[in-house]
mmCIF file of C-alpha atoms and ligand atoms in Angstrom:
data_model
loop_
_atom_site.group_PDB
_atom_site.id
_atom_site.type_symbol
_atom_site.label_atom_id
_atom_site.label_comp_id
_atom_site.label_asym_id
_atom_site.label_seq_id
_atom_site.Cartn_x
_atom_site.Cartn_y
_atom_site.Cartn_z
ATOM 1 C CA UNK A 1 53.958 55.154 -45.755
ATOM 2 C CA UNK A 2 53.686 52.005 -47.812
ATOM 3 C CA UNK A 3 54.831 51.391 -51.377
ATOM 4 C CA UNK A 4 51.399 51.681 -52.996
ATOM 5 C CA UNK A 5 50.722 55.103 -51.454
ATOM 6 C CA UNK A 6 54.096 56.294 -52.755
ATOM 7 C CA UNK A 7 53.290 54.915 -56.209
ATOM 8 C CA UNK A 8 49.852 56.577 -56.222
ATOM 9 C CA UNK A 9 51.453 59.863 -55.143
ATOM 10 C CA UNK A 10 53.890 59.677 -58.073
ATOM 11 C CA UNK A 11 51.025 58.930 -60.470
ATOM 12 C CA UNK A 12 49.054 61.950 -59.176
ATOM 13 C CA UNK A 13 52.158 64.157 -59.303
ATOM 14 C CA UNK A 14 52.968 63.279 -62.908
ATOM 15 C CA UNK A 15 49.334 63.620 -64.045
ATOM 16 C CA UNK A 16 49.394 67.132 -62.515
ATOM 17 C CA UNK A 17 52.746 68.028 -64.119
ATOM 18 C CA UNK A 18 54.111 68.455 -60.633
ATOM 19 C CA UNK A 19 51.498 71.064 -59.713
ATOM 20 C CA UNK A 20 49.460 69.189 -57.091
ATOM 21 C CA UNK A 21 46.940 71.432 -55.271
ATOM 22 C CA UNK A 22 47.549 71.845 -51.564
ATOM 23 C CA UNK A 23 43.822 71.601 -50.801
ATOM 24 C CA UNK A 24 41.936 68.319 -51.219
ATOM 25 C CA UNK A 25 38.166 68.123 -50.985
ATOM 26 C CA UNK A 26 36.577 64.781 -50.149
ATOM 27 C CA UNK A 27 32.984 64.887 -51.324
ATOM 28 C CA UNK A 28 30.595 62.858 -49.191
ATOM 29 C CA UNK A 29 26.977 61.934 -49.806
ATOM 30 C CA UNK A 30 24.838 64.927 -50.606
ATOM 31 C CA UNK A 31 27.794 67.080 -51.655
ATOM 32 C CA UNK A 32 28.409 65.536 -55.087
ATOM 33 C CA UNK A 33 26.515 68.277 -57.026
ATOM 34 C CA UNK A 34 29.455 70.553 -56.136
ATOM 35 C CA UNK A 35 31.676 68.577 -58.486
ATOM 36 C CA UNK A 36 29.699 69.934 -61.452
ATOM 37 C CA UNK A 37 31.263 73.381 -60.931
ATOM 38 C CA UNK A 38 34.816 72.017 -61.225
ATOM 39 C CA UNK A 39 36.841 72.870 -64.310
ATOM 40 C CA UNK A 40 39.124 69.831 -64.386
ATOM 41 C CA UNK A 41 42.620 69.618 -65.829
ATOM 42 C CA UNK A 42 43.285 66.072 -64.583
ATOM 43 C CA UNK A 43 40.974 63.086 -64.051
ATOM 44 C CA UNK A 44 42.053 59.748 -62.635
ATOM 45 C CA UNK A 45 39.941 56.764 -61.615
ATOM 46 C CA UNK A 46 40.665 55.250 -58.216
ATOM 47 C CA UNK A 47 41.312 52.014 -60.130
ATOM 48 C CA UNK A 48 44.417 53.629 -61.673
ATOM 49 C CA UNK A 49 45.825 54.546 -58.269
ATOM 50 C CA UNK A 50 47.458 51.823 -56.148
ATOM 51 C CA UNK A 51 46.014 51.655 -52.637
ATOM 52 C CA UNK A 52 42.843 53.590 -53.488
ATOM 53 C CA UNK A 53 39.639 51.697 -52.622
ATOM 54 C CA UNK A 54 37.409 49.832 -54.999
ATOM 55 C CA UNK A 55 33.922 51.246 -54.450
ATOM 56 C CA UNK A 56 31.130 48.739 -54.086
ATOM 57 C CA UNK A 57 28.048 50.948 -54.423
ATOM 58 C CA UNK A 58 26.179 50.440 -57.690
ATOM 59 C CA UNK A 59 27.532 52.407 -60.614
ATOM 60 C CA UNK A 60 29.763 54.743 -58.573
ATOM 61 C CA UNK A 61 33.276 55.231 -59.819
ATOM 62 C CA UNK A 62 35.793 56.648 -57.400
ATOM 63 C CA UNK A 63 37.537 59.524 -59.114
ATOM 64 C CA UNK A 64 40.285 62.021 -58.401
ATOM 65 C CA UNK A 65 39.847 65.276 -60.276
ATOM 66 C CA UNK A 66 42.184 68.234 -60.183
ATOM 67 C CA UNK A 67 41.151 71.643 -61.364
ATOM 68 C CA UNK A 68 39.634 74.988 -60.509
ATOM 69 C CA UNK A 69 36.578 75.085 -58.283
ATOM 70 C CA UNK A 70 35.158 78.508 -57.428
ATOM 71 C CA UNK A 71 38.481 80.108 -58.351
ATOM 72 C CA UNK A 72 40.595 77.796 -56.194
ATOM 73 C CA UNK A 73 42.919 74.988 -57.283
ATOM 74 C CA UNK A 74 41.690 71.819 -55.617
ATOM 75 C CA UNK A 75 42.063 68.081 -55.756
ATOM 76 C CA UNK A 76 38.595 66.603 -55.587
ATOM 77 C CA UNK A 77 38.004 63.080 -54.310
ATOM 78 C CA UNK A 78 34.615 61.692 -55.313
ATOM 79 C CA UNK A 79 33.869 58.438 -53.597
ATOM 80 C CA UNK A 80 34.550 57.277 -50.095
ATOM 81 C CA UNK A 81 34.592 53.654 -49.052
ATOM 82 C CA UNK A 82 32.809 53.310 -45.727
ATOM 83 C CA UNK A 83 33.766 51.011 -42.870
ATOM 84 C CA UNK A 84 30.234 49.596 -42.919
ATOM 85 C CA UNK A 85 30.968 47.880 -46.221
ATOM 86 C CA UNK A 86 33.355 45.292 -44.819
ATOM 87 C CA UNK A 87 34.035 46.416 -41.263
ATOM 88 C CA UNK A 88 37.476 47.785 -42.138
ATOM 89 C CA UNK A 89 38.147 51.391 -41.027
ATOM 90 C CA UNK A 90 41.323 51.441 -43.174
ATOM 91 C CA UNK A 91 39.441 51.718 -46.478
ATOM 92 C CA UNK A 92 40.704 55.248 -47.252
ATOM 93 C CA UNK A 93 44.192 54.779 -45.822
ATOM 94 C CA UNK A 94 46.041 54.475 -49.133
ATOM 95 C CA UNK A 95 44.193 57.469 -50.560
ATOM 96 C CA UNK A 96 44.868 59.786 -47.624
ATOM 97 C CA UNK A 97 48.521 58.784 -47.411
ATOM 98 C CA UNK A 98 48.959 59.245 -51.160
ATOM 99 C CA UNK A 99 47.501 62.759 -51.006
ATOM 100 C CA UNK A 100 49.918 63.752 -48.245
ATOM 101 C CA UNK A 101 52.847 62.255 -50.149
ATOM 102 C CA UNK A 102 51.785 64.073 -53.334
ATOM 103 C CA UNK A 103 51.906 67.478 -51.612
ATOM 104 C CA UNK A 104 48.384 68.035 -50.287
ATOM 105 C CA UNK A 105 48.477 69.837 -46.920
ATOM 106 C CA UNK A 106 44.793 70.465 -46.171
ATOM 107 C CA UNK A 107 41.877 68.044 -46.274
ATOM 108 C CA UNK A 108 38.351 69.407 -46.392
ATOM 109 C CA UNK A 109 35.947 66.570 -45.665
ATOM 110 C CA UNK A 110 32.219 66.657 -46.268
ATOM 111 C CA UNK A 111 29.530 64.231 -45.182
ATOM 112 C CA UNK A 112 25.827 63.749 -44.595
ATOM 113 C CA UNK A 113 24.647 63.490 -41.002
ATOM 114 C CA UNK A 114 21.591 63.230 -38.829
ATOM 115 C CA UNK A 115 20.890 66.005 -36.340
ATOM 116 C CA UNK A 116 20.683 65.431 -32.599
ATOM 117 C CA UNK A 117 19.818 69.054 -31.915
ATOM 118 C CA UNK A 118 16.200 70.203 -32.349
ATOM 119 C CA UNK A 119 17.550 73.674 -33.224
ATOM 120 C CA UNK A 120 19.482 72.246 -36.209
ATOM 121 C CA UNK A 121 16.929 70.961 -38.732
ATOM 122 C CA UNK A 122 17.443 69.089 -42.000
ATOM 123 C CA UNK A 123 18.874 71.296 -44.709
ATOM 124 C CA UNK A 124 21.404 73.013 -42.439
ATOM 125 C CA UNK A 125 25.195 72.787 -42.478
ATOM 126 C CA UNK A 126 27.397 72.015 -39.474
ATOM 127 C CA UNK A 127 31.091 72.624 -38.896
ATOM 128 C CA UNK A 128 32.697 69.773 -36.974
ATOM 129 C CA UNK A 129 34.349 71.079 -33.820
ATOM 130 C CA UNK A 130 35.324 67.592 -32.696
ATOM 131 C CA UNK A 131 34.244 63.967 -32.956
ATOM 132 C CA UNK A 132 33.321 60.919 -30.910
ATOM 133 C CA UNK A 133 34.831 57.701 -32.234
ATOM 134 C CA UNK A 134 31.998 55.553 -30.913
ATOM 135 C CA UNK A 135 32.953 52.635 -33.122
ATOM 136 C CA UNK A 136 36.255 52.561 -31.224
ATOM 137 C CA UNK A 137 37.972 51.276 -34.336
ATOM 138 C CA UNK A 138 41.133 52.840 -35.710
ATOM 139 C CA UNK A 139 42.586 52.930 -39.217
ATOM 140 C CA UNK A 140 46.023 53.022 -37.561
ATOM 141 C CA UNK A 141 45.811 49.509 -36.151
ATOM 142 C CA UNK A 142 48.764 47.651 -37.643
ATOM 143 C CA UNK A 143 51.035 50.706 -37.846
ATOM 144 C CA UNK A 144 54.307 50.012 -36.102
ATOM 145 C CA UNK A 145 56.084 53.289 -35.409
ATOM 146 C CA UNK A 146 55.483 55.796 -32.624
ATOM 147 C CA UNK A 147 53.741 58.258 -34.926
ATOM 148 C CA UNK A 148 50.620 56.104 -34.567
ATOM 149 C CA UNK A 149 50.055 57.679 -31.124
ATOM 150 C CA UNK A 150 48.504 60.728 -32.770
ATOM 151 C CA UNK A 151 47.553 63.769 -30.693
ATOM 152 C CA UNK A 152 43.857 64.359 -31.403
ATOM 153 C CA UNK A 153 43.520 67.507 -29.258
ATOM 154 C CA UNK A 154 42.918 69.782 -32.253
ATOM 155 C CA UNK A 155 42.006 67.194 -34.859
ATOM 156 C CA UNK A 156 39.766 69.719 -36.616
ATOM 157 C CA UNK A 157 42.086 72.650 -37.237
ATOM 158 C CA UNK A 158 40.968 75.716 -35.217
ATOM 159 C CA UNK A 159 42.407 78.207 -37.717
ATOM 160 C CA UNK A 160 40.631 76.516 -40.629
ATOM 161 C CA UNK A 161 37.419 76.392 -38.577
ATOM 162 C CA UNK A 162 37.721 80.166 -38.123
ATOM 163 C CA UNK A 163 37.966 80.538 -41.913
ATOM 164 C CA UNK A 164 34.827 78.419 -42.338
ATOM 165 C CA UNK A 165 32.926 80.701 -39.940
ATOM 166 C CA UNK A 166 34.181 83.752 -41.816
ATOM 167 C CA UNK A 167 33.204 82.222 -45.178
ATOM 168 C CA UNK A 168 29.717 81.405 -43.863
ATOM 169 C CA UNK A 169 29.245 85.011 -42.671
ATOM 170 C CA UNK A 170 30.431 86.323 -46.019
ATOM 171 C CA UNK A 171 28.121 83.989 -47.943
ATOM 172 C CA UNK A 172 25.145 84.631 -45.662
ATOM 173 C CA UNK A 173 24.916 80.928 -44.799
ATOM 174 C CA UNK A 174 23.906 79.651 -41.356
ATOM 175 C CA UNK A 175 26.698 77.385 -40.141
ATOM 176 C CA UNK A 176 26.028 75.348 -37.010
ATOM 177 C CA UNK A 177 28.906 73.894 -35.062
ATOM 178 C CA UNK A 178 29.170 70.708 -33.052
ATOM 179 C CA UNK A 179 30.526 67.303 -32.219
ATOM 180 C CA UNK A 180 30.053 64.506 -34.784
ATOM 181 C CA UNK A 181 29.489 61.000 -33.468
ATOM 182 C CA UNK A 182 30.739 58.212 -35.735
ATOM 183 C CA UNK A 183 28.565 55.087 -35.802
ATOM 184 C CA UNK A 184 29.319 52.081 -38.009
ATOM 185 C CA UNK A 185 25.906 51.732 -39.666
ATOM 186 C CA UNK A 186 24.721 50.904 -42.232
ATOM 187 C CA UNK A 187 21.455 50.700 -40.268
ATOM 188 C CA UNK A 188 20.204 53.964 -38.797
ATOM 189 C CA UNK A 189 20.126 54.414 -35.027
ATOM 190 C CA UNK A 190 17.342 53.449 -32.671
ATOM 191 C CA UNK A 191 15.567 56.214 -30.713
ATOM 192 C CA UNK A 192 17.389 54.994 -27.571
ATOM 193 C CA UNK A 193 20.727 55.295 -29.353
ATOM 194 C CA UNK A 194 19.862 58.831 -30.430
ATOM 195 C CA UNK A 195 19.069 59.769 -26.798
ATOM 196 C CA UNK A 196 22.378 58.200 -25.750
ATOM 197 C CA UNK A 197 24.298 60.222 -28.346
ATOM 198 C CA UNK A 198 22.625 63.424 -27.164
ATOM 199 C CA UNK A 199 23.686 62.686 -23.596
ATOM 200 C CA UNK A 200 27.218 61.966 -24.719
ATOM 201 C CA UNK A 201 27.438 65.505 -26.052
ATOM 202 C CA UNK A 202 27.130 64.969 -29.808
ATOM 203 C CA UNK A 203 25.175 67.318 -32.066
ATOM 204 C CA UNK A 204 25.270 65.140 -35.210
ATOM 205 C CA UNK A 205 25.610 61.482 -36.110
ATOM 206 C CA UNK A 206 27.011 59.825 -39.216
ATOM 207 C CA UNK A 207 28.776 56.819 -40.689
ATOM 208 C CA UNK A 208 31.991 58.327 -42.057
ATOM 209 C CA UNK A 209 34.702 60.984 -41.711
ATOM 210 C CA UNK A 210 36.281 59.918 -38.411
ATOM 211 C CA UNK A 211 38.627 57.266 -39.882
ATOM 212 C CA UNK A 212 39.744 59.733 -42.559
ATOM 213 C CA UNK A 213 40.368 62.454 -39.972
ATOM 214 C CA UNK A 214 42.556 60.072 -37.963
ATOM 215 C CA UNK A 215 44.435 59.059 -41.118
ATOM 216 C CA UNK A 216 44.876 62.676 -42.158
ATOM 217 C CA UNK A 217 46.224 63.757 -38.769
ATOM 218 C CA UNK A 218 48.590 60.789 -38.821
ATOM 219 C CA UNK A 219 49.799 61.896 -42.260
ATOM 220 C CA UNK A 220 50.268 65.490 -41.050
ATOM 221 C CA UNK A 221 47.346 67.020 -42.934
ATOM 222 C CA UNK A 222 45.230 69.831 -41.501
ATOM 223 C CA UNK A 223 41.546 68.873 -41.418
ATOM 224 C CA UNK A 224 38.347 70.823 -41.787
ATOM 225 C CA UNK A 225 35.021 68.975 -41.929
ATOM 226 C CA UNK A 226 31.470 69.964 -42.757
ATOM 227 C CA UNK A 227 28.245 68.015 -42.315
ATOM 228 C CA UNK A 228 25.134 68.451 -44.377
ATOM 229 C CA UNK A 229 22.216 67.755 -42.062
ATOM 230 C CA UNK A 230 19.893 65.544 -44.064
ATOM 231 C CA UNK A 231 17.444 64.451 -41.344
ATOM 232 C CA UNK A 232 16.671 64.589 -37.643
ATOM 233 C CA UNK A 233 18.016 61.645 -35.654
ATOM 234 C CA UNK A 234 15.616 58.722 -35.379
ATOM 235 C CA UNK A 235 12.725 59.519 -33.047
ATOM 236 C CA UNK A 236 13.288 63.303 -33.041
ATOM 237 C CA UNK A 237 10.880 63.976 -35.912
ATOM 238 C CA UNK A 238 7.863 62.281 -37.408
ATOM 239 C CA UNK A 239 9.749 60.870 -40.377
ATOM 240 C CA UNK A 240 10.947 57.424 -41.259
ATOM 241 C CA UNK A 241 14.568 57.206 -42.282
ATOM 242 C CA UNK A 242 15.856 55.796 -45.532
ATOM 243 C CA UNK A 243 18.674 56.532 -47.936
ATOM 244 C CA UNK A 244 16.199 58.260 -50.266
ATOM 245 C CA UNK A 245 14.954 60.418 -47.401
ATOM 246 C CA UNK A 246 18.487 61.587 -46.575
ATOM 247 C CA UNK A 247 19.115 62.430 -50.247
ATOM 248 C CA UNK A 248 15.979 64.588 -50.257
ATOM 249 C CA UNK A 249 17.282 66.361 -47.137
ATOM 250 C CA UNK A 250 20.584 66.955 -48.909
ATOM 251 C CA UNK A 251 18.856 68.648 -51.830
ATOM 252 C CA UNK A 252 17.550 71.284 -49.409
ATOM 253 C CA UNK A 253 21.084 72.178 -48.344
ATOM 254 C CA UNK A 254 22.662 72.152 -51.812
ATOM 255 C CA UNK A 255 22.355 75.888 -52.367
ATOM 256 C CA UNK A 256 23.932 76.835 -49.043
ATOM 257 C CA UNK A 257 26.655 74.250 -49.580
ATOM 258 C CA UNK A 258 27.593 75.744 -52.951
ATOM 259 C CA UNK A 259 27.656 79.318 -51.604
ATOM 260 C CA UNK A 260 29.716 78.325 -48.590
ATOM 261 C CA UNK A 261 32.246 76.489 -50.776
ATOM 262 C CA UNK A 262 32.541 79.430 -53.153
ATOM 263 C CA UNK A 263 33.574 81.660 -50.250
ATOM 264 C CA UNK A 264 35.626 79.071 -48.395
ATOM 265 C CA UNK A 265 37.800 77.410 -51.046
ATOM 266 C CA UNK A 266 39.797 80.527 -52.010
ATOM 267 C CA UNK A 267 40.405 81.174 -48.299
ATOM 268 C CA UNK A 268 41.656 77.617 -47.783
ATOM 269 C CA UNK A 269 43.917 77.877 -50.816
ATOM 270 C CA UNK A 270 45.499 81.060 -49.442
ATOM 271 C CA UNK A 271 45.955 79.460 -46.021
ATOM 272 C CA UNK A 272 47.464 76.203 -47.342
HETATM 273 N N1 HPA B 301 22.377 58.530 -38.840
HETATM 274 C C1 HPA B 301 23.568 58.105 -39.282
HETATM 275 N N2 HPA B 301 24.116 58.511 -40.413
HETATM 276 C C2 HPA B 301 23.444 59.405 -41.150
HETATM 277 C C3 HPA B 301 22.188 59.893 -40.743
HETATM 278 C C4 HPA B 301 21.634 59.436 -39.522
HETATM 279 O O1 HPA B 301 20.533 59.834 -39.095
HETATM 280 N N3 HPA B 301 21.777 60.769 -41.708
HETATM 281 C C5 HPA B 301 22.756 60.797 -42.646
HETATM 282 N N4 HPA B 301 23.756 59.976 -42.308
#
């Protein structure tokens, strides 16, 4: 771990009076309404934390908030810097390493994704069983020690996945399951690319999450990840894709997302 991650970890630790939650929740696009239910006891801007990314997107401030969400103590990360902004998959490296150094043990990631499966329409939620790093870029390039050769066999923790299924049953929420293909973006896929991804065995496609999962596994964190399906992959439905269109798709899933989180977060806290 580098100096800035250690410094950010100390800053988080002292802001929390030494009580850093073991569960961190990284809120991706579409999931931000969940933050409204948090009762925060600590708020820090990314700008105060060495090694955390500066976020480019208009008006968004990256923020770490610690508090109680649906009865569980969590550290909430709002704001993810994507590799499509400058081509660098290491954007979240300092943040993930700082969380691990501060005492976080479990990372719950959320994202928005397009569906490759006609049986999984917009508005549904999907548990990531695995991923395809189609960009073939790694946030660990430049690391020097042998820990960089990370075993990715169970990158998405099977025991935490079982808890997510149990939480979905309890909350009465349909939770699909599948492989997430990471593409760089920021353009959406072509219809031919969507057919390729289907043949490669992916059920969903998106522009995030995979670098952070690799970083988290490298840092020893357990990972659970959920996709909000905001649209069908290009060419699979009579819709034209845009950022606004995906946000509208996210609104349809917001209710399920909140109910799933309410059941899941206390389970994750007990397991962490
Ligand atoms: N493709 C890639 N990323 C996405 C999509 C998509 O269709 N929807 C939301 N994020």
